[in-house]
XYZ file of C-alpha atoms in Angstrom:
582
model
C -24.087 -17.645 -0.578
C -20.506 -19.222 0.695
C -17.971 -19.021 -2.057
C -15.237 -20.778 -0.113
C -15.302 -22.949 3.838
C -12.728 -24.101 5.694
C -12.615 -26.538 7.639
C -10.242 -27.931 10.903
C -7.437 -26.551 9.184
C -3.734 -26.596 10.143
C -0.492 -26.338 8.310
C 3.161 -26.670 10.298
C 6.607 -26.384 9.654
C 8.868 -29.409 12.013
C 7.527 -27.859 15.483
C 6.294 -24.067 14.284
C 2.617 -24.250 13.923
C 1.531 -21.231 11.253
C -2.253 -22.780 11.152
C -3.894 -24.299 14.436
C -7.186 -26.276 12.829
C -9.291 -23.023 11.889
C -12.873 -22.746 10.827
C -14.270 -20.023 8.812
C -16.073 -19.205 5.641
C -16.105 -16.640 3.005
C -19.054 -15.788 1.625
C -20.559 -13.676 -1.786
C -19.793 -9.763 -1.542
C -18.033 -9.901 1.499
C -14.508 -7.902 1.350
C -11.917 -9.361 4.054
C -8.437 -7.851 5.240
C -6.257 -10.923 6.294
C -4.007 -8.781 9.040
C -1.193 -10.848 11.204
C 2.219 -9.835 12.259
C 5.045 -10.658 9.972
C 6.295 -14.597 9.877
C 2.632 -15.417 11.713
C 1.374 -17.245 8.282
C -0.785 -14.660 6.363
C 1.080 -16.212 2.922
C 0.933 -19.349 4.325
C -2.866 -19.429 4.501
C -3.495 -17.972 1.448
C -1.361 -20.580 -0.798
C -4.060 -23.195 1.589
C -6.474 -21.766 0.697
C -5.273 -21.624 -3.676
C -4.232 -25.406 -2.985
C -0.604 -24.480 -3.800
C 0.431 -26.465 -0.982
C -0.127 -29.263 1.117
C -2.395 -29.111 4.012
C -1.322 -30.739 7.219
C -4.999 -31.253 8.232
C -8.243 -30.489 7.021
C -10.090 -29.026 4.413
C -10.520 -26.216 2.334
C -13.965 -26.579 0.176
C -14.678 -24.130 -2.721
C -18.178 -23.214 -4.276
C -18.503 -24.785 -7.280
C -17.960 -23.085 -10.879
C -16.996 -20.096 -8.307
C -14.226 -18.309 -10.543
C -11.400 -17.234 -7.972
C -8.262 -14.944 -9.350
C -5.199 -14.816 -7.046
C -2.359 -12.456 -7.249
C 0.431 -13.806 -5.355
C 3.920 -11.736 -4.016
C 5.825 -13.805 -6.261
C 4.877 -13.098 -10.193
C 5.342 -15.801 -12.840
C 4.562 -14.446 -16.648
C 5.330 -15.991 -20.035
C 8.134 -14.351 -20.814
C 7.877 -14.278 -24.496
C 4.250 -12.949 -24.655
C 4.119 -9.245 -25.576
C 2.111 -7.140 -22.440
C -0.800 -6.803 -25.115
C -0.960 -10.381 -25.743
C -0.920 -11.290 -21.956
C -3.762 -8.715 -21.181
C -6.113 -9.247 -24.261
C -6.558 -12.878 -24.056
C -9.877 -13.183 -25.433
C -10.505 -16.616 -24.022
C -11.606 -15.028 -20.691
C -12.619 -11.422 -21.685
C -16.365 -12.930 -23.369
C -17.592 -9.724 -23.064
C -17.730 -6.658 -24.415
C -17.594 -4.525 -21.005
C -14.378 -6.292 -20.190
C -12.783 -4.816 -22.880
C -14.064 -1.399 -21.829
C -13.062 -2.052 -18.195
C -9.096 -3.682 -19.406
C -8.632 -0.068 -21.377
C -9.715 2.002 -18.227
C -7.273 -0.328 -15.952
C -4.454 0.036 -19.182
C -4.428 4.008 -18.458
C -5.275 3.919 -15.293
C -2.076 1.695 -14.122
C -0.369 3.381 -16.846
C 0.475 0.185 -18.721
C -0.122 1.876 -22.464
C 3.177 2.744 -23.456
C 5.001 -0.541 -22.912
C 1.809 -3.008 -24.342
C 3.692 -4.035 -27.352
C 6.673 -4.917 -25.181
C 7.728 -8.570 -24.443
C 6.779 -9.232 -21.083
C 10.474 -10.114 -20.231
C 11.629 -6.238 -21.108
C 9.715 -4.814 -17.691
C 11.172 -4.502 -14.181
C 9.548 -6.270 -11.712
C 7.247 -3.842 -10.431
C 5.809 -3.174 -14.178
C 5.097 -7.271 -14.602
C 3.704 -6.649 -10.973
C 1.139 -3.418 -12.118
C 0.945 -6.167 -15.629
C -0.342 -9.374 -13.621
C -2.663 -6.528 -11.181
C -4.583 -5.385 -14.087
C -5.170 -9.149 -15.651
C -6.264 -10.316 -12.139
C -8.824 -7.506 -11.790
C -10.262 -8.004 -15.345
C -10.188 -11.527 -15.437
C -14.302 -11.328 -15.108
C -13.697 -12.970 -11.105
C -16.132 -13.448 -8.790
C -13.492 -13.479 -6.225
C -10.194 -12.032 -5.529
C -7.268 -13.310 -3.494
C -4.221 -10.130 -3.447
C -1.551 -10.681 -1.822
C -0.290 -7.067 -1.131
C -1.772 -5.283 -4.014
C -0.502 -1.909 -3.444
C 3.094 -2.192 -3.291
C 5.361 -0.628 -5.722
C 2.448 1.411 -7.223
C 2.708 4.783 -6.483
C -0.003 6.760 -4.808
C -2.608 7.548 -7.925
C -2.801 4.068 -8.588
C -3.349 3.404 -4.898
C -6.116 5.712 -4.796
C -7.892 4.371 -8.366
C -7.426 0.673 -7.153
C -8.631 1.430 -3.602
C -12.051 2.999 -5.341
C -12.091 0.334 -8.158
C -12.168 -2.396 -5.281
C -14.810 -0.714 -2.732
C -16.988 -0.224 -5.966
C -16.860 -3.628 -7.397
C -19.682 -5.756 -6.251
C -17.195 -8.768 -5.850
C -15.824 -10.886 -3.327
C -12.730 -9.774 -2.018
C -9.730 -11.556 0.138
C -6.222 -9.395 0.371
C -3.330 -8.925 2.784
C -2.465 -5.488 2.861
C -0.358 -2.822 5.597
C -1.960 0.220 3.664
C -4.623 1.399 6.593
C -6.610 3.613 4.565
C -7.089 0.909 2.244
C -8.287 -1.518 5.326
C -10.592 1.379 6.121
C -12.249 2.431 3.291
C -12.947 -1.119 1.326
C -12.710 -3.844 4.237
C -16.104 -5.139 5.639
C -14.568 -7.851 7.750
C -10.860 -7.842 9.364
C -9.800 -11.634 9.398
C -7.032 -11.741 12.153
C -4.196 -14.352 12.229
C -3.658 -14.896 15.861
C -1.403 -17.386 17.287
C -2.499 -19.553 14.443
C -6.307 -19.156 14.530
C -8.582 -17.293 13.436
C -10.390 -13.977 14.853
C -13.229 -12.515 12.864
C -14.061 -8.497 13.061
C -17.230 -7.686 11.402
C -16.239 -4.260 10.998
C -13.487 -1.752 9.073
C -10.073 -1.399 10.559
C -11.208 1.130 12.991
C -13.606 -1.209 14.594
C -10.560 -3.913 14.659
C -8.107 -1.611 16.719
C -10.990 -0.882 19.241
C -12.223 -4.239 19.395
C -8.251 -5.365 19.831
C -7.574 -2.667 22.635
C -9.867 -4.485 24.772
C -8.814 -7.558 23.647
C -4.880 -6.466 25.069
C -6.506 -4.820 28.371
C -7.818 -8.175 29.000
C -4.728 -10.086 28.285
C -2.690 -7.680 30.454
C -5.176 -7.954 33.409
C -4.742 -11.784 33.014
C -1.026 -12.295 33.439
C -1.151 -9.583 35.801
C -3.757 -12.062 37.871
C -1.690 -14.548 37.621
C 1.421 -12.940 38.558
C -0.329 -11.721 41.760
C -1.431 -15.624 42.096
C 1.975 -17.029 41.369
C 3.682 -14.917 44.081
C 0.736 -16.306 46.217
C 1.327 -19.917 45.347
C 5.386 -19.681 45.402
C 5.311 -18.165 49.248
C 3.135 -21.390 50.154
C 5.816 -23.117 48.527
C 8.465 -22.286 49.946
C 7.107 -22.257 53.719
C 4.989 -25.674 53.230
C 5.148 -27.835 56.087
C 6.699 -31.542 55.650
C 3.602 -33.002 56.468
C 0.154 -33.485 54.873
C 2.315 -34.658 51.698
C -1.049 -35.757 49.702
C -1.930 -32.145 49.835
C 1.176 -30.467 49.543
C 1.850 -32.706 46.384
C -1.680 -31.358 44.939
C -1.056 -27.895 45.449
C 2.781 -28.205 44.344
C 1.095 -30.099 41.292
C -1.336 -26.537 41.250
C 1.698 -23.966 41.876
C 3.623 -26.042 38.354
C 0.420 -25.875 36.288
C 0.127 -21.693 37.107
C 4.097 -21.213 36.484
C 3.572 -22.727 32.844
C 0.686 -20.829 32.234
C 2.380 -17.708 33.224
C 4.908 -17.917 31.947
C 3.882 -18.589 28.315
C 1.316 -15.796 28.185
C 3.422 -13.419 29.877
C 5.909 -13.886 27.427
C 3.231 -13.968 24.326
C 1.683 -10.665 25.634
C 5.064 -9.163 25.700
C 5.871 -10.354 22.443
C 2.645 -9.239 20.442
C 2.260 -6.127 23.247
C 5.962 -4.620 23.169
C 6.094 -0.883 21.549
C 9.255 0.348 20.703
C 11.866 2.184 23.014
C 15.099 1.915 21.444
C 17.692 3.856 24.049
C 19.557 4.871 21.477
C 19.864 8.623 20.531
C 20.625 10.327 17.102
C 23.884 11.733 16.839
C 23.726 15.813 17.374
C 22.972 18.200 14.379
C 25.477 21.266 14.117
C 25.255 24.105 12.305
C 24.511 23.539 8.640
C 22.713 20.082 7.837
C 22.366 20.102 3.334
C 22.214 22.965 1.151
C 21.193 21.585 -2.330
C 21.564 24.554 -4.926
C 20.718 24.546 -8.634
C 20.104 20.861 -8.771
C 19.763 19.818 -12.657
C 19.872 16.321 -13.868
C 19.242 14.435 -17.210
C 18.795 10.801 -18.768
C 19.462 11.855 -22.961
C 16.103 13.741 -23.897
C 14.857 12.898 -20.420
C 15.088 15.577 -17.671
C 14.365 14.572 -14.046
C 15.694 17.842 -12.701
C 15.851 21.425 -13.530
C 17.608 24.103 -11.110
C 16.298 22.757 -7.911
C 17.315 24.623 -4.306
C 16.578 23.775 -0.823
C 18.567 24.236 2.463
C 17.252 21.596 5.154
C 16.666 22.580 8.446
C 17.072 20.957 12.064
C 14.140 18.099 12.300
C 13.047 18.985 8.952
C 10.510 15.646 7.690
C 9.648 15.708 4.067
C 8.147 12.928 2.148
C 9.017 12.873 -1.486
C 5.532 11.596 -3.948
C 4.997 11.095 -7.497
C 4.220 8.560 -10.318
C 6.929 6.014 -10.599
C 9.652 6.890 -13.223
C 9.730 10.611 -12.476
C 13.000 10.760 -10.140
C 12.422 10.057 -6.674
C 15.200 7.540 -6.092
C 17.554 8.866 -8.624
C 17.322 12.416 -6.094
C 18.218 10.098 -3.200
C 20.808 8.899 -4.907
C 22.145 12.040 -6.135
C 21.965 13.178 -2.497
C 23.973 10.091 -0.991
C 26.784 10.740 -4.115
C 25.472 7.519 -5.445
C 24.093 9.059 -8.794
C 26.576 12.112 -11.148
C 24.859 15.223 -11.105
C 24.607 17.428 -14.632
C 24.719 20.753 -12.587
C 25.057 20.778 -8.833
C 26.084 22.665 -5.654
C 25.814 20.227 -2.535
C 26.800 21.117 0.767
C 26.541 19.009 3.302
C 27.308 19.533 7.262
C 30.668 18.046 9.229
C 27.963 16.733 11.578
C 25.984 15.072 9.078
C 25.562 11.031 8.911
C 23.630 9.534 6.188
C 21.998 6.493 6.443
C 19.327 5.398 3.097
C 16.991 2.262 3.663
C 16.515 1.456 0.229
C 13.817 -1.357 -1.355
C 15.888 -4.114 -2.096
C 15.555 -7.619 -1.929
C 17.361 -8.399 1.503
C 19.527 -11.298 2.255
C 22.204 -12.095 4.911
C 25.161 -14.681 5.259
C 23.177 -18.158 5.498
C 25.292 -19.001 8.469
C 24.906 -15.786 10.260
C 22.015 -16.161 13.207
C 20.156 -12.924 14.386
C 22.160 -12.381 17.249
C 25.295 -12.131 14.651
C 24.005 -9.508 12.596
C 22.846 -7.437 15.846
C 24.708 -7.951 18.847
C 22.848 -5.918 21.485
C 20.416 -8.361 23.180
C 18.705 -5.657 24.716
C 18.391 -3.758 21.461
C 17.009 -7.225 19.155
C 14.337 -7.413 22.000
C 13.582 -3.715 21.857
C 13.115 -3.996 18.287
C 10.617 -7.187 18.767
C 13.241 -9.784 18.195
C 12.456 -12.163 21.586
C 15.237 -14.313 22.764
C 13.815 -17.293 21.363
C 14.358 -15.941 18.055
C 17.665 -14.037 18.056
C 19.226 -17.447 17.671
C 17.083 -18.831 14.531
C 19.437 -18.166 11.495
C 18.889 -14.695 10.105
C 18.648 -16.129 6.448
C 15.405 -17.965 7.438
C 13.017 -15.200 8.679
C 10.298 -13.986 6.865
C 10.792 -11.077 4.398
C 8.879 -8.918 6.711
C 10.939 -9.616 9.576
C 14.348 -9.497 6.821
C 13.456 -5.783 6.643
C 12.964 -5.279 10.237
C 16.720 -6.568 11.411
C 17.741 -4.294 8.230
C 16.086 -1.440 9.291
C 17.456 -2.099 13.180
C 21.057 -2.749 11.421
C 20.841 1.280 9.971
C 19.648 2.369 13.158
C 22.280 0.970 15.573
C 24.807 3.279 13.751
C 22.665 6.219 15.311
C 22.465 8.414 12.039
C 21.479 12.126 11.775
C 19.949 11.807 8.700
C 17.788 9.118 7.681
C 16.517 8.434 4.383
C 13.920 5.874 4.206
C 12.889 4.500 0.321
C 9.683 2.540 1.031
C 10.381 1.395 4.307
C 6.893 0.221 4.863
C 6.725 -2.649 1.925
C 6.289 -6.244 3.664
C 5.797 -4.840 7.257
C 3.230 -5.870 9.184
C 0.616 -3.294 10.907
C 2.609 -4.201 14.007
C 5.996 -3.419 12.979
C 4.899 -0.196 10.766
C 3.135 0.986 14.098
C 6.231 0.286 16.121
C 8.299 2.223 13.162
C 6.363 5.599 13.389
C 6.575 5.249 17.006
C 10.449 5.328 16.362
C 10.604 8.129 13.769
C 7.619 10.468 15.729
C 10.590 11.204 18.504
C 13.416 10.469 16.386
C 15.891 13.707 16.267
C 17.458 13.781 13.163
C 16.545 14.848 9.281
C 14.141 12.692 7.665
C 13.396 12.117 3.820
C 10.813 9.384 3.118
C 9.525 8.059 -0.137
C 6.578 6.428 0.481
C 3.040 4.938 -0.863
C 1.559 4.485 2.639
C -0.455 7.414 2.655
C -1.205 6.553 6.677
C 2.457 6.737 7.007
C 3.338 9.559 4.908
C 0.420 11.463 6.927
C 1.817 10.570 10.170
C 5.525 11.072 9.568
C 6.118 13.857 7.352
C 4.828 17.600 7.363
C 6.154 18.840 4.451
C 6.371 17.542 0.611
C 8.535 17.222 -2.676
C 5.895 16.507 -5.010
C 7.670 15.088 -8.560
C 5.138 15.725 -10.958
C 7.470 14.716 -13.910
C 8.965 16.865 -16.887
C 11.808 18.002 -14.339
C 8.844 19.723 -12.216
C 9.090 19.739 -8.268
C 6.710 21.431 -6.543
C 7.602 22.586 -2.393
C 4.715 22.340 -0.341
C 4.353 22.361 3.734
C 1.955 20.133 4.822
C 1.038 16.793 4.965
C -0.037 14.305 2.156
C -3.832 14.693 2.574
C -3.751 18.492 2.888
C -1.898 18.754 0.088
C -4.564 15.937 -1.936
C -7.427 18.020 -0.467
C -6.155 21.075 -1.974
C -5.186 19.411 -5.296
C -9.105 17.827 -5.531
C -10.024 21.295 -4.729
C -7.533 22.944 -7.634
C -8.938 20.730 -9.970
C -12.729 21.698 -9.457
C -11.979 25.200 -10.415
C -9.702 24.096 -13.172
C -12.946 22.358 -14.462
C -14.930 25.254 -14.103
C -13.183 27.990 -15.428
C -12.679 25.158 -18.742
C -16.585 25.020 -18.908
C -16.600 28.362 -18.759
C -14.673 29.587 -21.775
C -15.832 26.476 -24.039
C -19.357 28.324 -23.176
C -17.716 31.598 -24.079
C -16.778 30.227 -27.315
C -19.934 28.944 -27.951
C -21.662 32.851 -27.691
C -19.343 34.003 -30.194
C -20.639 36.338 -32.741
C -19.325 36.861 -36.837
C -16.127 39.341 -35.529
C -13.842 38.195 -37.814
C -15.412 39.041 -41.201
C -11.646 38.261 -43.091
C -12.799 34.778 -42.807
C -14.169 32.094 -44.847
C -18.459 32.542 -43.768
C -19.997 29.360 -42.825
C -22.478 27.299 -45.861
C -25.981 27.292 -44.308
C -25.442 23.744 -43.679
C -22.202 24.445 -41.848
C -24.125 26.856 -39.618
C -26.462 24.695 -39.122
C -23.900 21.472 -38.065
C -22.565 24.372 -35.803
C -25.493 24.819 -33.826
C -26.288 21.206 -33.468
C -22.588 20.336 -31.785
C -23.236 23.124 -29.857
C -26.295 21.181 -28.368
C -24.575 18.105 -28.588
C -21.490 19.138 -26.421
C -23.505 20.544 -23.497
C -25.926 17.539 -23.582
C -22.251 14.965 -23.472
C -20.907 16.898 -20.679
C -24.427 16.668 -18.238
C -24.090 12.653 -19.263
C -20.353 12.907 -18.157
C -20.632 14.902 -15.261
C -23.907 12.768 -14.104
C -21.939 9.682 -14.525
C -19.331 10.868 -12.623
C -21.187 11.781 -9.613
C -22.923 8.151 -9.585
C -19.439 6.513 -9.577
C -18.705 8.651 -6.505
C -21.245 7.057 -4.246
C -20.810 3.674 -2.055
C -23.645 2.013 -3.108
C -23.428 1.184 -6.502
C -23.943 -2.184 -8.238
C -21.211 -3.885 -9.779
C -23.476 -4.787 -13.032
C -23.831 -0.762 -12.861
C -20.543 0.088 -13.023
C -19.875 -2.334 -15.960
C -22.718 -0.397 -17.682
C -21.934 3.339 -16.740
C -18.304 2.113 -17.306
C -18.886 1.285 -21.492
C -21.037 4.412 -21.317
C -18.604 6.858 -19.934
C -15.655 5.361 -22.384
C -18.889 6.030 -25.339
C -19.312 9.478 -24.123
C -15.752 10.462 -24.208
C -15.358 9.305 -27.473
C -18.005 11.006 -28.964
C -16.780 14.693 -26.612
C -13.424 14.295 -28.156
C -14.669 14.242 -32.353
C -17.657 16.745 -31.841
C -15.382 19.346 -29.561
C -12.641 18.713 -31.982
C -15.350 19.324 -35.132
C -16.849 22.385 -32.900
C -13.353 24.526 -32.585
C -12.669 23.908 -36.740
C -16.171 24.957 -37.421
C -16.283 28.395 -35.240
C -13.111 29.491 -35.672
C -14.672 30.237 -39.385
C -18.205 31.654 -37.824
């Protein structure tokens, strides 16, 4: 069943064309990754495909009574509605389930404690987790994100990344997170020089299928370079005579320098990896001794009596829930933020550099080429001559971030600290960014939600699990997730385990009030009650881990699950009053 077809579409911009007349469809349960480098027109097609703007040619056609949801970079919420308001709108939550589902999102996105708020009291990112969790329990039959996952931290990455593979629902989203593209994408819809390439297939099937895609390219100009040469020596030695011919194969030798010469320069372009000749400045001696770290907001404490002494190379990634500290320890780092209770020593040799997630702008009559003035290094970095003299102010905000990022890096520091430096990159640019950092020198600290990234780059962890807790551990992000999964399984266990322990208890404690008959009785009926909740939980549980299950299922199991809580929670509660008197 197609939900949406387009049609000989195009959009352009004076002489940039974004979208070169494309034809494709989406149909019913498909779930597509919309992948492009940065400035290529990802947004561009999206906002054609919501109507938001004006098409240059063609159509886009829509199934109708088809209920599409689109959550767009750029949020716009009634201010003066309180969060509950907003979320609880009635008018579009006709169901029951939906209510049960909203709740689940509420604590899942951790939206509960500011509900009563008015909407124009958040930051950005908490109207951006605010207008996630409407979009997602709107009751759609399709979704349009527009880079979902940034600026939530990692659990919410992981619960929305499951909540989206299990949904039987039609999905559309730009994203850079690669597990994401991995585990929920069916089809990988490529932007490529402004049409469109369909990969039936996860992410992994897209790099293969683009490998050979590249190989081909590369044996192409390399062809006609070979043919060229050829063409350029006839040139050169043709003979006066036989004009007619010599004008037909001068004609020939034009029409194979144009070609050339555009897809040589393309290939570079969308080929290039990143070699920056540029070294980090040597580490001597001691690099940062952080001793007895403690730091406070009022009641609030972010940090109590932390110690570390960073070594040569070291790479840690910093993780937790947002609000617990991570950029505040930067900060305290850099000398940005006062510290309570401190000892920070850092080395003569030491230079600091932070990348920090900020909206980036430059001087609107500044061009590329005046905020970096090595040729050599723009084009290293994947700035083409062509483009190092388009005014800086008008690139995309991917490509903002990547002459930011290339501005930090021309100072050659020792010690880079990198706060999200993956938001608004494209797969291209992120790749060509670990390539960077996987030989780069120096001391790295990242905070990051790309769990790709984080896996790739760092080998060691701060984990900031809140309530001035940091835990140390060496290894990378998945280890350390694998490990936690694992932690929690016996935690379960050994739970299950004394609530059965409880339940075997014999009349010790003859000082106390005895049970009625009746009591007893209520006793030994939770007691049946409780184990029978927990095999409904547990079997739940397991169902919602599988790949296969039906979205009208999961609205079902969903209500049940929130049911079966409820009910745990007042007998349990009702079980511990009565046997503590048994």
């Amino acid at each position: 069943m197609l939900y949406l077809k387009v049609t000989n579409l195009a959009k352009s911009y004076t002489s940039k064309i974004l979208v070169d007349h494309v034809d494709f469809t989406i149909s019913r349960w498909q779930k597509i990754a919309l992948v492009a480098k940065n400035g290529a027109g990802k947004s561009t097609l999206i906002k054609l495909l919501m109507k938001e703007i004006d098409v240059s040619d063609g159509a886009v056609e829509r199934r109708e009574g088809v209920r599409i949801w689109y959550l767009s970079q750029d949020i716009n919420l009634n201010d003066e509605h309180t969060v509950r308001e907003f979320l609880f709108d009635f008018d579009t939550m006709q169901h029951r389930e939906q209510e049960v589902e909203l709740n689940i999102a509420i604590n899942k996105l951790r939206i509960k404690p500011y509900l009563d708020q008015n909407i124009w009291s958040l930051s950005w990112w908490e109207k951006k987790r605010v207008a996630l969790t409407k979009t997602l329990m709107g009751n759609p039959e399709m979704l349009i994100l527009d880079e979902p996952t940034n600026h939530l931290d990692l659990d919410m990455i992981e619960w929305l990344e499951w909540y989206l593979k299990n949904q039987r629902i039609t999905l559309l989203m730009v994203t850079h997170d690669r597990y994401f593209l991995e585990r929920v994408c069916t089809h990988i819809f490529e932007l490529h020089r402004g049409k469109i390439v369909v990969f039936p297939g996860n992410y992994s099937y897209y790099l293969e299928s683009k490998a050979i895609r590249e190989e081909n390219e590369r044996i192409e100009v390399h062809k006609l370079k070979q043919l060229y040469r050829k063409e350029l020596s006839w040139i050169k030695k043709s003979p006066s005579g036989r004009q007619t011919k010599s004008n037909s194969r001068a004609s020939r030798f034009d029409d194979i320098n144009d070609r050339y010469d555009v897809l040589k320069d393309t290939v570079f372009n969308e080929q290039a990896k990143l070699t920056l000749s540029m070294q980090a400045r040597q580490l001597w001696g001691k690099i940062l001794k952080l001793k007895h770290i403690k730091k406070s907001f009022g009641d609030k404490t972010l940090l109590s009596d932390f110690s570390h002494e960073f070594r040569h190379n070291e790479r840690i990634g910093i993780i937790g829930k947002n609000g617990v500290g991570k950029s505040t320890f930067v900060r305290m780092i850099l000398d940005e933020e006062p510290i309570d209770s401190w000892l920070v020593q850092a080395g003569e040799t030491v230079v600091f550099w932070h990348y920090q997630q900020k909206e980036i702008h430059f001087p609107i009559d500044k061009r590329v080429s005046d905020i970096v003035h090595d040729r050599n290094l723009l084009e290293q970095f994947l700035f083409p001559p062509n483009q190092q003299h388009v005014f800086a102010e008008n690139l995309s905000g991917g490509e903002k971030r990547r002459l930011h990022m290339l501005t930090i890096l021309q100072n050659r520091p020792n010690f880079l600290i990198l706060d999200e430096p993956t938001n608004d990159l494209d797969l291209v640019t992120v790749g060509v960014l670990e390539d960077f950092l996987m030989g780069y020198k120096g001391c790295l600290i990242v905070i990051s939600h790309d769990r790709f990234f984080m896996d790739k780059i760092t080998d060691h962890l701060f984990i900031f699990e809140g309530e001035w807790a940091v835990k140390d551990f060496r290894g990378t992000y998945s280890e350390y997730k694998n490990l936690w999964e694992s932690d929690k399984l016996t935690l379960e266990n050994s739970r299950k385990s004394k609530v059965e322990q409880h339940m075997d208890v014999s009349d010790e404690d003859s000082d106390k009030k005895k049970l009625s008959y009746m009591e007893k009785r209520e006793l030994d009926q939770l007691t049946k009650d409780i184990v029978a909740l927990e095999k409904e939980r547990d079997e739940i549980s397991r169902i919602f881990d599988q790949t296969d299950v039906a979205y009208d299922d999961i609205k079902a199991l969903s209500e049940s699950l929130w049911i079966i809580l409820r009910q745990l929670e007042q007998k349990e509660y009702r079980w511990f009053e009565l046997s503590a008197r048994e």
